[in-house]
C-alpha cells in the first residue's frame, strides 16, 4: 500500500483510539449524574438539569466510542457463513459492506450538519454553505461577525431549556470520525485483499 494511505490509516486509528478511550470515561460522569439525580429526588434538591445532562453524556459516550468500536471490530455481526471463509473472502465482503456504511454515514453526516445549522439559528441555506460562511466570518471578522450569523439558537423544550447546538455538534463530529474510521477500514480491507497487512 502507498505510504500516504498507510499513514492515513494509522493516523485515524490513533486519533479514534485516543478519543474512544476518553469517551469510555464518560460512563463515570454519567454514573455521577444519575446518582445525583437519585439523591436529589430523595433530598428534595433541584435536579432539572440531570435528565438532559445524562442524555447528552450518553450521546457523547456512544457517538465518540463508535469509531473506536469499529476499529476494534466489536460491532455486532450475524455470523452464519462469515467465520468459515478465508481471510481474503472476508476482506472482500467487508470492503463491500464498508462502502454501504460509508454511504449511510455520509447521508447521516449531511443530516447532522443540517440539524446543527438549524440549532445554530440559520434556516436559509444548505448546511455546508452555511458552515463555510460561518467559518469565513469567524476568520475575517472575528467572534462578533460569527456571532451575528448565529441568530436564534435552538433550545430544548424542557424546563431547563439548554442549548441544543453542543450535542448536535457532538453528533456531527462523531459521525465524521466514524466516516474516517470506515474509510480506514476500507483501505485495510483492500490491503488484506492484496495480501498486505496495514
mmCIF file of C-alpha atoms in Angstrom:
data_model
loop_
_atom_site.group_PDB
_atom_site.id
_atom_site.type_symbol
_atom_site.label_atom_id
_atom_site.label_comp_id
_atom_site.label_asym_id
_atom_site.label_seq_id
_atom_site.Cartn_x
_atom_site.Cartn_y
_atom_site.Cartn_z
ATOM 1 C CA UNK A 1 0.000 0.000 0.000
ATOM 2 C CA UNK A 2 1.197 3.560 -0.624
ATOM 3 C CA UNK A 3 2.752 5.312 2.364
ATOM 4 C CA UNK A 4 0.105 8.050 2.342
ATOM 5 C CA UNK A 5 -2.721 5.544 2.733
ATOM 6 C CA UNK A 6 -0.840 3.653 5.439
ATOM 7 C CA UNK A 7 -0.150 6.922 7.287
ATOM 8 C CA UNK A 8 -3.837 7.888 6.959
ATOM 9 C CA UNK A 9 -4.999 4.536 8.375
ATOM 10 C CA UNK A 10 -2.551 4.670 11.294
ATOM 11 C CA UNK A 11 -3.367 8.335 11.991
ATOM 12 C CA UNK A 12 -7.141 7.732 12.027
ATOM 13 C CA UNK A 13 -6.635 4.644 14.210
ATOM 14 C CA UNK A 14 -4.520 6.588 16.726
ATOM 15 C CA UNK A 15 -6.950 9.533 16.833
ATOM 16 C CA UNK A 16 -10.046 7.357 17.303
ATOM 17 C CA UNK A 17 -8.259 5.153 19.852
ATOM 18 C CA UNK A 18 -7.408 8.265 21.900
ATOM 19 C CA UNK A 19 -10.915 9.780 21.605
ATOM 20 C CA UNK A 20 -12.585 6.412 22.236
ATOM 21 C CA UNK A 21 -10.639 5.805 25.411
ATOM 22 C CA UNK A 22 -11.509 9.264 26.704
ATOM 23 C CA UNK A 23 -15.169 8.650 25.785
ATOM 24 C CA UNK A 24 -15.129 5.482 27.891
ATOM 25 C CA UNK A 25 -14.575 7.625 30.990
ATOM 26 C CA UNK A 26 -17.829 9.462 30.280
ATOM 27 C CA UNK A 27 -19.594 6.453 31.787
ATOM 28 C CA UNK A 28 -18.264 7.506 35.201
ATOM 29 C CA UNK A 29 -19.586 11.049 34.669
ATOM 30 C CA UNK A 30 -22.933 9.533 33.685
ATOM 31 C CA UNK A 31 -22.963 7.398 36.842
ATOM 32 C CA UNK A 32 -22.294 10.531 38.904
ATOM 33 C CA UNK A 33 -25.148 12.431 37.247
ATOM 34 C CA UNK A 34 -27.564 9.530 37.756
ATOM 35 C CA UNK A 35 -26.504 9.154 41.402
ATOM 36 C CA UNK A 36 -27.049 12.874 41.944
ATOM 37 C CA UNK A 37 -30.474 12.559 40.334
ATOM 38 C CA UNK A 38 -31.423 9.779 42.748
ATOM 39 C CA UNK A 39 -30.087 11.614 45.801
ATOM 40 C CA UNK A 40 -31.681 14.915 44.804
ATOM 41 C CA UNK A 41 -35.117 13.328 44.469
ATOM 42 C CA UNK A 42 -34.913 11.908 47.999
ATOM 43 C CA UNK A 43 -33.442 15.115 49.486
ATOM 44 C CA UNK A 44 -35.788 17.432 47.504
ATOM 45 C CA UNK A 45 -32.878 19.243 45.859
ATOM 46 C CA UNK A 46 -33.176 20.877 42.422
ATOM 47 C CA UNK A 47 -32.341 18.471 39.628
ATOM 48 C CA UNK A 48 -33.804 19.973 36.457
ATOM 49 C CA UNK A 49 -30.530 19.509 34.638
ATOM 50 C CA UNK A 50 -29.923 15.809 35.357
ATOM 51 C CA UNK A 51 -32.156 14.151 32.747
ATOM 52 C CA UNK A 52 -30.865 16.103 29.763
ATOM 53 C CA UNK A 53 -27.290 16.058 31.022
ATOM 54 C CA UNK A 54 -27.493 12.265 31.247
ATOM 55 C CA UNK A 55 -28.900 12.100 27.726
ATOM 56 C CA UNK A 56 -26.173 14.388 26.357
ATOM 57 C CA UNK A 57 -23.453 12.335 28.079
ATOM 58 C CA UNK A 58 -24.908 9.127 26.622
ATOM 59 C CA UNK A 59 -24.811 10.685 23.144
ATOM 60 C CA UNK A 60 -21.143 11.548 23.655
ATOM 61 C CA UNK A 61 -20.378 8.099 25.047
ATOM 62 C CA UNK A 62 -21.926 6.242 22.122
ATOM 63 C CA UNK A 63 -21.082 8.567 19.241
ATOM 64 C CA UNK A 64 -17.443 9.152 20.247
ATOM 65 C CA UNK A 65 -16.961 5.495 21.194
ATOM 66 C CA UNK A 66 -18.446 4.299 17.893
ATOM 67 C CA UNK A 67 -15.341 4.826 15.737
ATOM 68 C CA UNK A 68 -13.216 3.015 18.313
ATOM 69 C CA UNK A 69 -15.597 0.042 18.328
ATOM 70 C CA UNK A 70 -15.465 -0.052 14.511
ATOM 71 C CA UNK A 71 -11.664 -0.080 14.729
ATOM 72 C CA UNK A 72 -11.699 -2.956 17.227
ATOM 73 C CA UNK A 73 -14.260 -4.875 15.174
ATOM 74 C CA UNK A 74 -16.530 -5.117 18.199
ATOM 75 C CA UNK A 75 -19.649 -4.240 16.256
ATOM 76 C CA UNK A 76 -22.432 -6.816 16.134
ATOM 77 C CA UNK A 77 -22.214 -9.202 13.185
ATOM 78 C CA UNK A 78 -24.542 -12.070 12.355
ATOM 79 C CA UNK A 79 -22.153 -14.877 11.534
ATOM 80 C CA UNK A 80 -23.748 -17.695 9.575
ATOM 81 C CA UNK A 81 -21.062 -18.227 6.951
ATOM 82 C CA UNK A 82 -18.510 -15.465 7.607
ATOM 83 C CA UNK A 83 -16.442 -17.410 10.166
ATOM 84 C CA UNK A 84 -15.689 -20.246 7.747
ATOM 85 C CA UNK A 85 -14.473 -18.005 4.887
ATOM 86 C CA UNK A 86 -10.839 -17.296 4.056
ATOM 87 C CA UNK A 87 -9.182 -14.032 5.094
ATOM 88 C CA UNK A 88 -9.311 -12.764 1.506
ATOM 89 C CA UNK A 89 -13.029 -13.552 1.093
ATOM 90 C CA UNK A 90 -13.783 -11.878 4.425
ATOM 91 C CA UNK A 91 -11.839 -8.820 3.246
ATOM 92 C CA UNK A 92 -13.907 -8.666 0.014
ATOM 93 C CA UNK A 93 -17.178 -8.898 1.926
ATOM 94 C CA UNK A 94 -16.009 -6.329 4.481
ATOM 95 C CA UNK A 95 -14.872 -3.915 1.756
ATOM 96 C CA UNK A 96 -18.269 -4.056 0.033
ATOM 97 C CA UNK A 97 -20.228 -3.639 3.266
ATOM 98 C CA UNK A 98 -17.965 -0.762 4.344
ATOM 99 C CA UNK A 99 -18.858 1.042 1.114
ATOM 100 C CA UNK A 100 -22.537 0.818 2.061
ATOM 101 C CA UNK A 101 -21.717 2.030 5.578
ATOM 102 C CA UNK A 102 -19.734 4.997 4.189
ATOM 103 C CA UNK A 103 -22.703 6.000 2.017
ATOM 104 C CA UNK A 104 -25.049 5.741 5.014
ATOM 105 C CA UNK A 105 -22.684 7.753 7.234
ATOM 106 C CA UNK A 106 -22.289 10.395 4.521
ATOM 107 C CA UNK A 107 -26.060 10.873 4.361
ATOM 108 C CA UNK A 108 -26.232 10.859 8.157
ATOM 109 C CA UNK A 109 -23.455 13.471 8.360
ATOM 110 C CA UNK A 110 -25.260 15.727 5.903
ATOM 111 C CA UNK A 111 -28.420 15.449 8.014
ATOM 112 C CA UNK A 112 -26.474 16.108 11.222
ATOM 113 C CA UNK A 113 -24.923 19.239 9.694
ATOM 114 C CA UNK A 114 -28.390 20.416 8.638
ATOM 115 C CA UNK A 115 -29.713 19.829 12.145
ATOM 116 C CA UNK A 116 -26.705 21.654 13.602
ATOM 117 C CA UNK A 117 -27.255 24.594 11.244
ATOM 118 C CA UNK A 118 -30.894 24.725 12.359
ATOM 119 C CA UNK A 119 -29.844 24.584 16.029
ATOM 120 C CA UNK A 120 -27.446 27.461 15.392
ATOM 121 C CA UNK A 121 -30.302 29.534 14.047
ATOM 122 C CA UNK A 122 -29.821 29.614 10.317
ATOM 123 C CA UNK A 123 -32.597 28.346 8.090
ATOM 124 C CA UNK A 124 -31.932 29.745 4.617
ATOM 125 C CA UNK A 125 -29.028 27.871 3.005
ATOM 126 C CA UNK A 126 -27.551 24.448 2.611
ATOM 127 C CA UNK A 127 -25.656 23.287 5.726
ATOM 128 C CA UNK A 128 -22.225 23.119 4.087
ATOM 129 C CA UNK A 129 -22.654 26.585 2.585
ATOM 130 C CA UNK A 130 -23.739 27.950 5.969
ATOM 131 C CA UNK A 131 -20.744 26.484 7.802
ATOM 132 C CA UNK A 132 -18.349 27.737 5.116
ATOM 133 C CA UNK A 133 -19.728 31.259 5.586
ATOM 134 C CA UNK A 134 -19.690 30.893 9.383
ATOM 135 C CA UNK A 135 -16.009 29.858 9.401
ATOM 136 C CA UNK A 136 -15.151 32.631 6.913
ATOM 137 C CA UNK A 137 -16.921 35.176 9.153
ATOM 138 C CA UNK A 138 -15.030 33.824 12.154
ATOM 139 C CA UNK A 139 -11.644 34.226 10.456
ATOM 140 C CA UNK A 140 -12.291 37.540 8.713
ATOM 141 C CA UNK A 141 -14.427 39.408 11.235
ATOM 142 C CA UNK A 142 -13.773 37.559 14.467
ATOM 143 C CA UNK A 143 -16.237 36.331 17.052
ATOM 144 C CA UNK A 144 -18.573 39.330 16.682
ATOM 145 C CA UNK A 145 -19.151 38.674 12.964
ATOM 146 C CA UNK A 146 -19.618 34.942 13.537
ATOM 147 C CA UNK A 147 -21.968 35.663 16.447
ATOM 148 C CA UNK A 148 -24.204 37.751 14.190
ATOM 149 C CA UNK A 149 -24.675 34.722 11.961
ATOM 150 C CA UNK A 150 -25.946 32.620 14.838
ATOM 151 C CA UNK A 151 -29.281 34.393 15.172
ATOM 152 C CA UNK A 152 -31.795 32.349 17.160
ATOM 153 C CA UNK A 153 -30.182 29.452 18.992
ATOM 154 C CA UNK A 154 -32.410 26.403 19.369
ATOM 155 C CA UNK A 155 -33.189 25.346 22.918
ATOM 156 C CA UNK A 156 -34.737 22.236 24.392
ATOM 157 C CA UNK A 157 -38.451 22.414 25.184
ATOM 158 C CA UNK A 158 -37.959 21.241 28.781
ATOM 159 C CA UNK A 159 -37.967 23.416 31.908
ATOM 160 C CA UNK A 160 -34.153 23.620 31.975
ATOM 161 C CA UNK A 161 -34.034 24.761 28.308
ATOM 162 C CA UNK A 162 -30.370 24.064 27.443
ATOM 163 C CA UNK A 163 -28.970 24.989 24.045
ATOM 164 C CA UNK A 164 -29.023 22.062 21.642
ATOM 165 C CA UNK A 165 -26.124 23.028 19.376
ATOM 166 C CA UNK A 166 -23.411 21.432 21.593
ATOM 167 C CA UNK A 167 -24.967 17.964 21.409
ATOM 168 C CA UNK A 168 -25.714 18.382 17.696
ATOM 169 C CA UNK A 169 -22.102 19.440 17.126
ATOM 170 C CA UNK A 170 -21.014 16.334 19.044
ATOM 171 C CA UNK A 171 -23.205 14.206 16.767
ATOM 172 C CA UNK A 172 -21.712 15.736 13.619
ATOM 173 C CA UNK A 173 -18.131 15.304 14.878
ATOM 174 C CA UNK A 174 -18.788 11.704 15.954
ATOM 175 C CA UNK A 175 -20.348 10.783 12.613
ATOM 176 C CA UNK A 176 -17.401 12.390 10.807
ATOM 177 C CA UNK A 177 -14.972 10.345 12.923
ATOM 178 C CA UNK A 178 -16.946 7.187 12.118
ATOM 179 C CA UNK A 179 -16.766 8.061 8.433
ATOM 180 C CA UNK A 180 -12.981 8.471 8.685
ATOM 181 C CA UNK A 181 -12.677 5.150 10.541
ATOM 182 C CA UNK A 182 -14.774 3.298 7.954
ATOM 183 C CA UNK A 183 -12.578 4.755 5.205
ATOM 184 C CA UNK A 184 -9.521 3.496 7.113
ATOM 185 C CA UNK A 185 -11.188 0.070 7.429
ATOM 186 C CA UNK A 186 -11.874 0.076 3.684
ATOM 187 C CA UNK A 187 -8.168 0.684 2.973
ATOM 188 C CA UNK A 188 -7.285 -2.033 5.486
ATOM 189 C CA UNK A 189 -9.635 -4.468 3.686
ATOM 190 C CA UNK A 190 -8.118 -3.581 0.296
ATOM 191 C CA UNK A 191 -4.707 -4.314 1.801
ATOM 192 C CA UNK A 192 -5.910 -7.731 3.004
ATOM 193 C CA UNK A 193 -7.284 -8.491 -0.452
ATOM 194 C CA UNK A 194 -3.840 -7.742 -1.886
ATOM 195 C CA UNK A 195 -2.142 -9.779 0.846
ATOM 196 C CA UNK A 196 -0.715 -6.748 2.712
ATOM 197 C CA UNK A 197 -1.480 -6.076 6.355
ATOM 198 C CA UNK A 198 -1.817 -2.383 7.236
#
